PDB file of C-alpha atoms in Angstrom:
ATOM      1  CA  MET A   1      -9.584 -45.298 -81.375  1.00 45.00           C
ATOM      2  CA  LYS A   2      -9.182 -43.552 -78.005  1.00 50.00           C
ATOM      3  CA  GLN A   3     -12.242 -41.407 -77.386  1.00 61.00           C
ATOM      4  CA  ASN A   4     -10.453 -39.433 -74.691  1.00 88.00           C
ATOM      5  CA  THR A   5      -7.730 -38.110 -76.996  1.00 95.00           C
ATOM      6  CA  CYS A   6      -8.303 -35.242 -79.406  1.00 97.00           C
ATOM      7  CA  ALA A   7      -6.251 -33.869 -82.280  1.00 97.00           C
ATOM      8  CA  LEU A   8      -5.153 -30.247 -82.652  1.00 98.00           C
ATOM      9  CA  VAL A   9      -4.098 -29.261 -86.176  1.00 96.00           C
ATOM     10  CA  LEU A  10      -2.027 -26.091 -86.569  1.00 94.00           C
ATOM     11  CA  ALA A  11      -2.973 -24.361 -89.837  1.00 87.00           C
ATOM     12  CA  ALA A  12      -2.508 -20.646 -89.106  1.00 85.00           C
ATOM     13  CA  GLY A  13       0.933 -20.246 -90.698  1.00 65.00           C
ATOM     14  CA  PHE A  14       1.668 -18.140 -93.765  1.00 52.00           C
ATOM     15  CA  SER A  15       3.741 -20.549 -95.919  1.00 47.00           C
ATOM     16  CA  LYS A  16       6.554 -18.024 -96.434  1.00 45.00           C
ATOM     17  CA  ARG A  17       9.035 -20.596 -97.775  1.00 44.00           C
ATOM     18  CA  TYR A  18       6.392 -22.133-100.022  1.00 41.00           C
ATOM     19  CA  GLY A  19       5.659 -18.844-101.787  1.00 45.00           C
ATOM     20  CA  SER A  20       1.859 -19.224-101.750  1.00 47.00           C
ATOM     21  CA  ASP A  21      -0.796 -20.673 -99.468  1.00 51.00           C
ATOM     22  CA  LYS A  22       0.381 -24.283 -99.439  1.00 46.00           C
ATOM     23  CA  ARG A  23      -2.736 -25.471 -97.627  1.00 50.00           C
ATOM     24  CA  PHE A  24      -4.536 -25.161-100.961  1.00 50.00           C
ATOM     25  CA  SER A  25      -1.846 -26.686-103.176  1.00 48.00           C
ATOM     26  CA  GLY A  26      -1.929 -29.965-105.075  1.00 51.00           C
ATOM     27  CA  GLN A  27      -4.586 -31.873-106.979  1.00 51.00           C
ATOM     28  CA  GLU A  28      -5.879 -33.102-103.658  1.00 56.00           C
ATOM     29  CA  LEU A  29      -5.438 -30.081-101.418  1.00 74.00           C
ATOM     30  CA  LEU A  30      -2.630 -30.437 -98.877  1.00 79.00           C
ATOM     31  CA  ILE A  31      -4.863 -29.501 -95.950  1.00 82.00           C
ATOM     32  CA  LEU A  32      -7.444 -32.126 -96.971  1.00 87.00           C
ATOM     33  CA  ARG A  33      -4.774 -34.820 -97.368  1.00 86.00           C
ATOM     34  CA  THR A  34      -3.525 -34.080 -93.858  1.00 89.00           C
ATOM     35  CA  LEU A  35      -7.017 -34.035 -92.365  1.00 92.00           C
ATOM     36  CA  LYS A  36      -8.007 -37.264 -94.115  1.00 90.00           C
ATOM     37  CA  ASN A  37      -5.302 -39.143 -92.205  1.00 88.00           C
ATOM     38  CA  ILE A  38      -6.198 -37.508 -88.905  1.00 94.00           C
ATOM     39  CA  CYS A  39      -9.941 -38.154 -89.354  1.00 92.00           C
ATOM     40  CA  LYS A  40      -9.212 -41.888 -89.674  1.00 92.00           C
ATOM     41  CA  THR A  41      -7.874 -41.939 -86.118  1.00 92.00           C
ATOM     42  CA  PHE A  42      -9.667 -39.233 -84.102  1.00 95.00           C
ATOM     43  CA  ASP A  43     -13.313 -38.485 -83.409  1.00 93.00           C
ATOM     44  CA  SER A  44     -12.546 -35.029 -82.005  1.00 96.00           C
ATOM     45  CA  ILE A  45     -10.462 -32.710 -84.161  1.00 96.00           C
ATOM     46  CA  TYR A  46      -9.714 -29.037 -83.567  1.00 97.00           C
ATOM     47  CA  LEU A  47      -8.004 -26.834 -86.146  1.00 95.00           C
ATOM     48  CA  VAL A  48      -6.407 -23.435 -85.538  1.00 94.00           C
ATOM     49  CA  HIS A  49      -6.682 -21.257 -88.647  1.00 89.00           C
ATOM     50  CA  ARG A  50      -5.654 -17.748 -89.591  1.00 83.00           C
ATOM     51  CA  TYR A  51      -7.694 -14.771 -88.468  1.00 81.00           C
ATOM     52  CA  GLU A  52     -10.770 -14.362 -90.714  1.00 75.00           C
ATOM     53  CA  ASP A  53      -9.604 -17.251 -92.931  1.00 80.00           C
ATOM     54  CA  LYS A  54     -12.736 -17.316 -95.114  1.00 82.00           C
ATOM     55  CA  LYS A  55     -11.342 -19.641 -97.780  1.00 78.00           C
ATOM     56  CA  LEU A  56     -10.347 -22.348 -95.292  1.00 78.00           C
ATOM     57  CA  ILE A  57     -13.519 -21.953 -93.234  1.00 78.00           C
ATOM     58  CA  SER A  58     -15.593 -22.395 -96.388  1.00 83.00           C
ATOM     59  CA  LEU A  59     -13.606 -25.470 -97.425  1.00 80.00           C
ATOM     60  CA  LEU A  60     -14.018 -27.169 -94.046  1.00 86.00           C
ATOM     61  CA  GLU A  61     -17.548 -26.115 -93.088  1.00 84.00           C
ATOM     62  CA  ASN A  62     -19.063 -29.538 -93.881  1.00 85.00           C
ATOM     63  CA  ILE A  63     -16.355 -31.557 -92.120  1.00 87.00           C
ATOM     64  CA  ASN A  64     -16.786 -32.399 -88.445  1.00 90.00           C
ATOM     65  CA  ILE A  65     -13.870 -30.289 -87.209  1.00 92.00           C
ATOM     66  CA  ALA A  66     -13.974 -27.566 -84.559  1.00 93.00           C
ATOM     67  CA  LEU A  67     -12.456 -24.435 -86.110  1.00 93.00           C
ATOM     68  CA  ILE A  68     -10.505 -22.072 -83.865  1.00 92.00           C
ATOM     69  CA  GLN A  69      -9.545 -18.615 -85.097  1.00 89.00           C
ATOM     70  CA  ALA A  70      -6.021 -17.460 -84.300  1.00 84.00           C
ATOM     71  CA  PRO A  71      -5.598 -13.859 -83.163  1.00 81.00           C
ATOM     72  CA  SER A  72      -5.067 -11.214 -85.836  1.00 69.00           C
ATOM     73  CA  ILE A  73      -1.595 -10.316 -84.529  1.00 71.00           C
ATOM     74  CA  ASP A  74       1.278 -12.143 -82.854  1.00 66.00           C
ATOM     75  CA  ILE A  75       0.814 -15.382 -84.767  1.00 75.00           C
ATOM     76  CA  SER A  76       3.394 -17.975 -83.867  1.00 79.00           C
ATOM     77  CA  LEU A  77       3.456 -21.709 -83.414  1.00 85.00           C
ATOM     78  CA  GLY A  78       3.208 -21.138 -79.672  1.00 87.00           C
ATOM     79  CA  THR A  79       0.222 -18.810 -80.015  1.00 91.00           C
ATOM     80  CA  SER A  80      -1.581 -21.360 -82.186  1.00 93.00           C
ATOM     81  CA  ILE A  81      -0.985 -24.107 -79.625  1.00 95.00           C
ATOM     82  CA  SER A  82      -2.065 -21.828 -76.789  1.00 95.00           C
ATOM     83  CA  VAL A  83      -5.378 -20.723 -78.344  1.00 95.00           C
ATOM     84  CA  GLY A  84      -6.084 -24.279 -79.468  1.00 96.00           C
ATOM     85  CA  ILE A  85      -5.540 -25.845 -76.049  1.00 97.00           C
ATOM     86  CA  GLN A  86      -7.527 -23.045 -74.369  1.00 96.00           C
ATOM     87  CA  GLN A  87     -10.484 -23.916 -76.600  1.00 96.00           C
ATOM     88  CA  ILE A  88     -10.058 -27.661 -75.994  1.00 97.00           C
ATOM     89  CA  LYS A  89     -10.140 -27.045 -72.235  1.00 96.00           C
ATOM     90  CA  LYS A  90     -13.512 -25.281 -72.662  1.00 94.00           C
ATOM     91  CA  SER A  91     -14.957 -28.363 -74.345  1.00 91.00           C
ATOM     92  CA  ALA A  92     -17.610 -30.422 -72.568  1.00 84.00           C
ATOM     93  CA  ILE A  93     -15.282 -33.413 -72.964  1.00 89.00           C
ATOM     94  CA  MET A  94     -12.395 -33.814 -70.535  1.00 92.00           C
ATOM     95  CA  TYR A  95      -9.683 -35.168 -72.807  1.00 96.00           C
ATOM     96  CA  GLU A  96      -6.907 -37.266 -71.307  1.00 95.00           C
ATOM     97  CA  SER A  97      -4.531 -36.023 -74.001  1.00 97.00           C
ATOM     98  CA  CYS A  98      -4.184 -34.021 -77.190  1.00 98.00           C
ATOM     99  CA  ALA A  99      -2.124 -34.873 -80.267  1.00 98.00           C
ATOM    100  CA  ILE A 100      -0.639 -31.804 -81.945  1.00 97.00           C
ATOM    101  CA  PHE A 101      -0.248 -32.034 -85.725  1.00 97.00           C
ATOM    102  CA  LEU A 102       1.130 -29.624 -88.322  1.00 93.00           C
ATOM    103  CA  ALA A 103      -1.197 -29.004 -91.276  1.00 90.00           C
ATOM    104  CA  ASP A 104       1.562 -29.625 -93.823  1.00 86.00           C
ATOM    105  CA  MET A 105       2.325 -33.237 -92.841  1.00 88.00           C
ATOM    106  CA  PRO A 106      -0.030 -35.436 -94.899  1.00 89.00           C
ATOM    107  CA  ASN A 107       2.047 -38.623 -94.971  1.00 92.00           C
ATOM    108  CA  ILE A 108       1.920 -39.809 -91.357  1.00 95.00           C
ATOM    109  CA  LYS A 109       0.721 -43.414 -91.271  1.00 95.00           C
ATOM    110  CA  LYS A 110      -2.360 -44.389 -89.288  1.00 95.00           C
ATOM    111  CA  LYS A 111      -0.414 -47.200 -87.589  1.00 96.00           C
ATOM    112  CA  THR A 112       2.078 -44.618 -86.278  1.00 97.00           C
ATOM    113  CA  ILE A 113      -0.667 -42.467 -84.792  1.00 96.00           C
ATOM    114  CA  THR A 114      -2.287 -45.538 -83.240  1.00 95.00           C
ATOM    115  CA  ALA A 115       1.031 -46.697 -81.734  1.00 96.00           C
ATOM    116  CA  LEU A 116       1.510 -43.263 -80.134  1.00 97.00           C
ATOM    117  CA  GLN A 117      -2.072 -43.286 -78.829  1.00 94.00           C
ATOM    118  CA  ASN A 118      -1.579 -46.682 -77.256  1.00 95.00           C
ATOM    119  CA  ILE A 119       1.196 -45.462 -74.949  1.00 95.00           C
ATOM    120  CA  GLN A 120      -0.185 -41.982 -74.249  1.00 95.00           C
ATOM    121  CA  LYS A 121      -1.367 -41.134 -70.721  1.00 92.00           C
ATOM    122  CA  LYS A 122      -2.449 -37.907 -69.041  1.00 92.00           C
ATOM    123  CA  ASN A 123       0.929 -37.513 -67.350  1.00 96.00           C
ATOM    124  CA  LEU A 124       3.081 -38.114 -70.450  1.00 97.00           C
ATOM    125  CA  ILE A 125       4.383 -36.293 -73.498  1.00 98.00           C
ATOM    126  CA  VAL A 126       4.829 -38.797 -76.333  1.00 98.00           C
ATOM    127  CA  ARG A 127       6.596 -38.059 -79.609  1.00 97.00           C
ATOM    128  CA  ALA A 128       7.523 -40.040 -82.704  1.00 96.00           C
ATOM    129  CA  LYS A 129      11.119 -40.343 -83.864  1.00 97.00           C
ATOM    130  CA  TYR A 130      12.319 -41.494 -87.275  1.00 97.00           C
ATOM    131  CA  GLU A 131      16.023 -42.209 -87.849  1.00 96.00           C
ATOM    132  CA  ASN A 132      17.142 -40.044 -84.891  1.00 95.00           C
ATOM    133  CA  ILE A 133      14.916 -37.103 -85.871  1.00 96.00           C
ATOM    134  CA  VAL A 134      11.932 -36.242 -83.668  1.00 97.00           C
ATOM    135  CA  GLY A 135       8.754 -35.323 -85.472  1.00 96.00           C
ATOM    136  CA  HIS A 136       4.988 -34.973 -85.214  1.00 95.00           C
ATOM    137  CA  PRO A 137       2.481 -35.564 -83.915  1.00 97.00           C
ATOM    138  CA  VAL A 138       3.342 -34.866 -80.303  1.00 98.00           C
ATOM    139  CA  PHE A 139       0.850 -36.157 -77.738  1.00 98.00           C
ATOM    140  CA  PHE A 140       0.478 -34.109 -74.550  1.00 98.00           C
ATOM    141  CA  GLY A 141      -1.333 -35.501 -71.536  1.00 97.00           C
ATOM    142  CA  ASN A 142      -3.801 -33.128 -69.926  1.00 96.00           C
ATOM    143  CA  ASN A 143      -1.382 -32.586 -67.035  1.00 96.00           C
ATOM    144  CA  PHE A 144       0.445 -30.242 -69.461  1.00 97.00           C
ATOM    145  CA  PHE A 145      -2.554 -28.306 -70.804  1.00 97.00           C
ATOM    146  CA  GLU A 146      -2.034 -25.358 -68.413  1.00 97.00           C
ATOM    147  CA  GLU A 147       1.596 -24.985 -69.517  1.00 96.00           C
ATOM    148  CA  LEU A 148       0.585 -25.226 -73.184  1.00 97.00           C
ATOM    149  CA  CYS A 149      -1.977 -22.442 -72.695  1.00 95.00           C
ATOM    150  CA  LYS A 150       0.816 -20.063 -71.667  1.00 93.00           C
ATOM    151  CA  ILE A 151       3.245 -20.447 -74.582  1.00 91.00           C
ATOM    152  CA  LYS A 152       3.546 -17.657 -77.130  1.00 82.00           C
ATOM    153  CA  ASN A 153       6.856 -18.251 -78.909  1.00 74.00           C
ATOM    154  CA  GLN A 154       7.814 -19.487 -82.357  1.00 72.00           C
ATOM    155  CA  GLU A 155       9.366 -22.652 -80.906  1.00 76.00           C
ATOM    156  CA  GLY A 156       5.945 -23.997 -80.013  1.00 82.00           C
ATOM    157  CA  ALA A 157       5.893 -26.523 -77.191  1.00 92.00           C
ATOM    158  CA  ASN A 158       9.640 -27.240 -77.094  1.00 92.00           C
ATOM    159  CA  GLN A 159      10.045 -25.426 -73.765  1.00 93.00           C
ATOM    160  CA  VAL A 160       7.255 -27.493 -72.196  1.00 96.00           C
ATOM    161  CA  ILE A 161       9.040 -30.642 -73.377  1.00 96.00           C
ATOM    162  CA  LYS A 162      12.413 -29.432 -72.018  1.00 95.00           C
ATOM    163  CA  GLU A 163      10.906 -28.631 -68.625  1.00 96.00           C
ATOM    164  CA  ASN A 164       9.253 -32.052 -68.345  1.00 97.00           C
ATOM    165  CA  LYS A 165      11.960 -34.489 -69.451  1.00 96.00           C
ATOM    166  CA  LEU A 166      10.935 -37.123 -66.894  1.00 97.00           C
ATOM    167  CA  SER A 167       7.485 -37.275 -68.501  1.00 98.00           C
ATOM    168  CA  TYR A 168       8.796 -37.302 -72.093  1.00 98.00           C
ATOM    169  CA  LYS A 169       8.726 -40.558 -74.060  1.00 97.00           C
ATOM    170  CA  ILE A 170       9.981 -41.088 -77.588  1.00 97.00           C
ATOM    171  CA  LEU A 171       8.633 -43.845 -79.808  1.00 98.00           C
ATOM    172  CA  ASN A 172      10.953 -44.929 -82.618  1.00 98.00           C
ATOM    173  CA  VAL A 173       8.874 -45.496 -85.745  1.00 98.00           C
ATOM    174  CA  ASP A 174       9.449 -46.680 -89.287  1.00 97.00           C
ATOM    175  CA  ASP A 175       7.469 -43.793 -90.790  1.00 97.00           C
ATOM    176  CA  ILE A 176       9.222 -40.954 -92.617  1.00 96.00           C
ATOM    177  CA  GLY A 177       5.877 -39.118 -92.588  1.00 94.00           C
ATOM    178  CA  VAL A 178       6.508 -37.964 -89.002  1.00 96.00           C
ATOM    179  CA  ILE A 179       9.353 -35.711 -90.187  1.00 94.00           C
ATOM    180  CA  GLU A 180       8.206 -35.003 -93.733  1.00 83.00           C
ATOM    181  CA  ASP A 181       6.566 -31.600 -93.914  1.00 71.00           C
ATOM    182  CA  ILE A 182       5.844 -29.752 -97.130  1.00 55.00           C
ATOM    183  CA  ASP A 183       7.815 -26.482 -97.209  1.00 48.00           C
ATOM    184  CA  TYR A 184       8.354 -26.016-100.966  1.00 42.00           C
ATOM    185  CA  PRO A 185       6.127 -26.708-104.012  1.00 45.00           C
ATOM    186  CA  HIS A 186       8.380 -29.495-105.354  1.00 42.00           C
ATOM    187  CA  GLU A 187       7.933 -31.478-102.101  1.00 45.00           C
ATOM    188  CA  GLY A 188       4.187 -31.809-102.183  1.00 46.00           C
TER     189      GLY A 188
END
């Protein structure tokens, strides 16, 4: 386990396609399934949640996760990444990198996360790929934290990746979990 890498979980979305708050769906709640996998691999976990998200805050209050409130307006994937990385930069720990996860991806294997961690460096962006489809998590070295703090769009960090192709590495994995997010009730 790399102590100098943290995880950032994006959980501020509104589950529009799902039809209800998918974070709380399933016998074992989706958000807890996702976090269980991440907690096996990271000591430092940050989670961006909706503004005044009392239900989620209450659920996670006894888990060692730093909760970060998203702004009340202008919520996008980019905004969530930006506020999350800003908070991580304020931490007493100088992380070499940060792995960005989506809260609706509970099936990523620990060995996949570990393989990504093993090649991550502060000057790299490392992403998993399964059968020619890129997925999550995406590891960003701290050289990219300033750029990540500035994004505000719905595309998340895609522009940062496009602008830094020479620093972008893809790891082919045998793990469908890196592309398998839960968007509809029948998937979860």
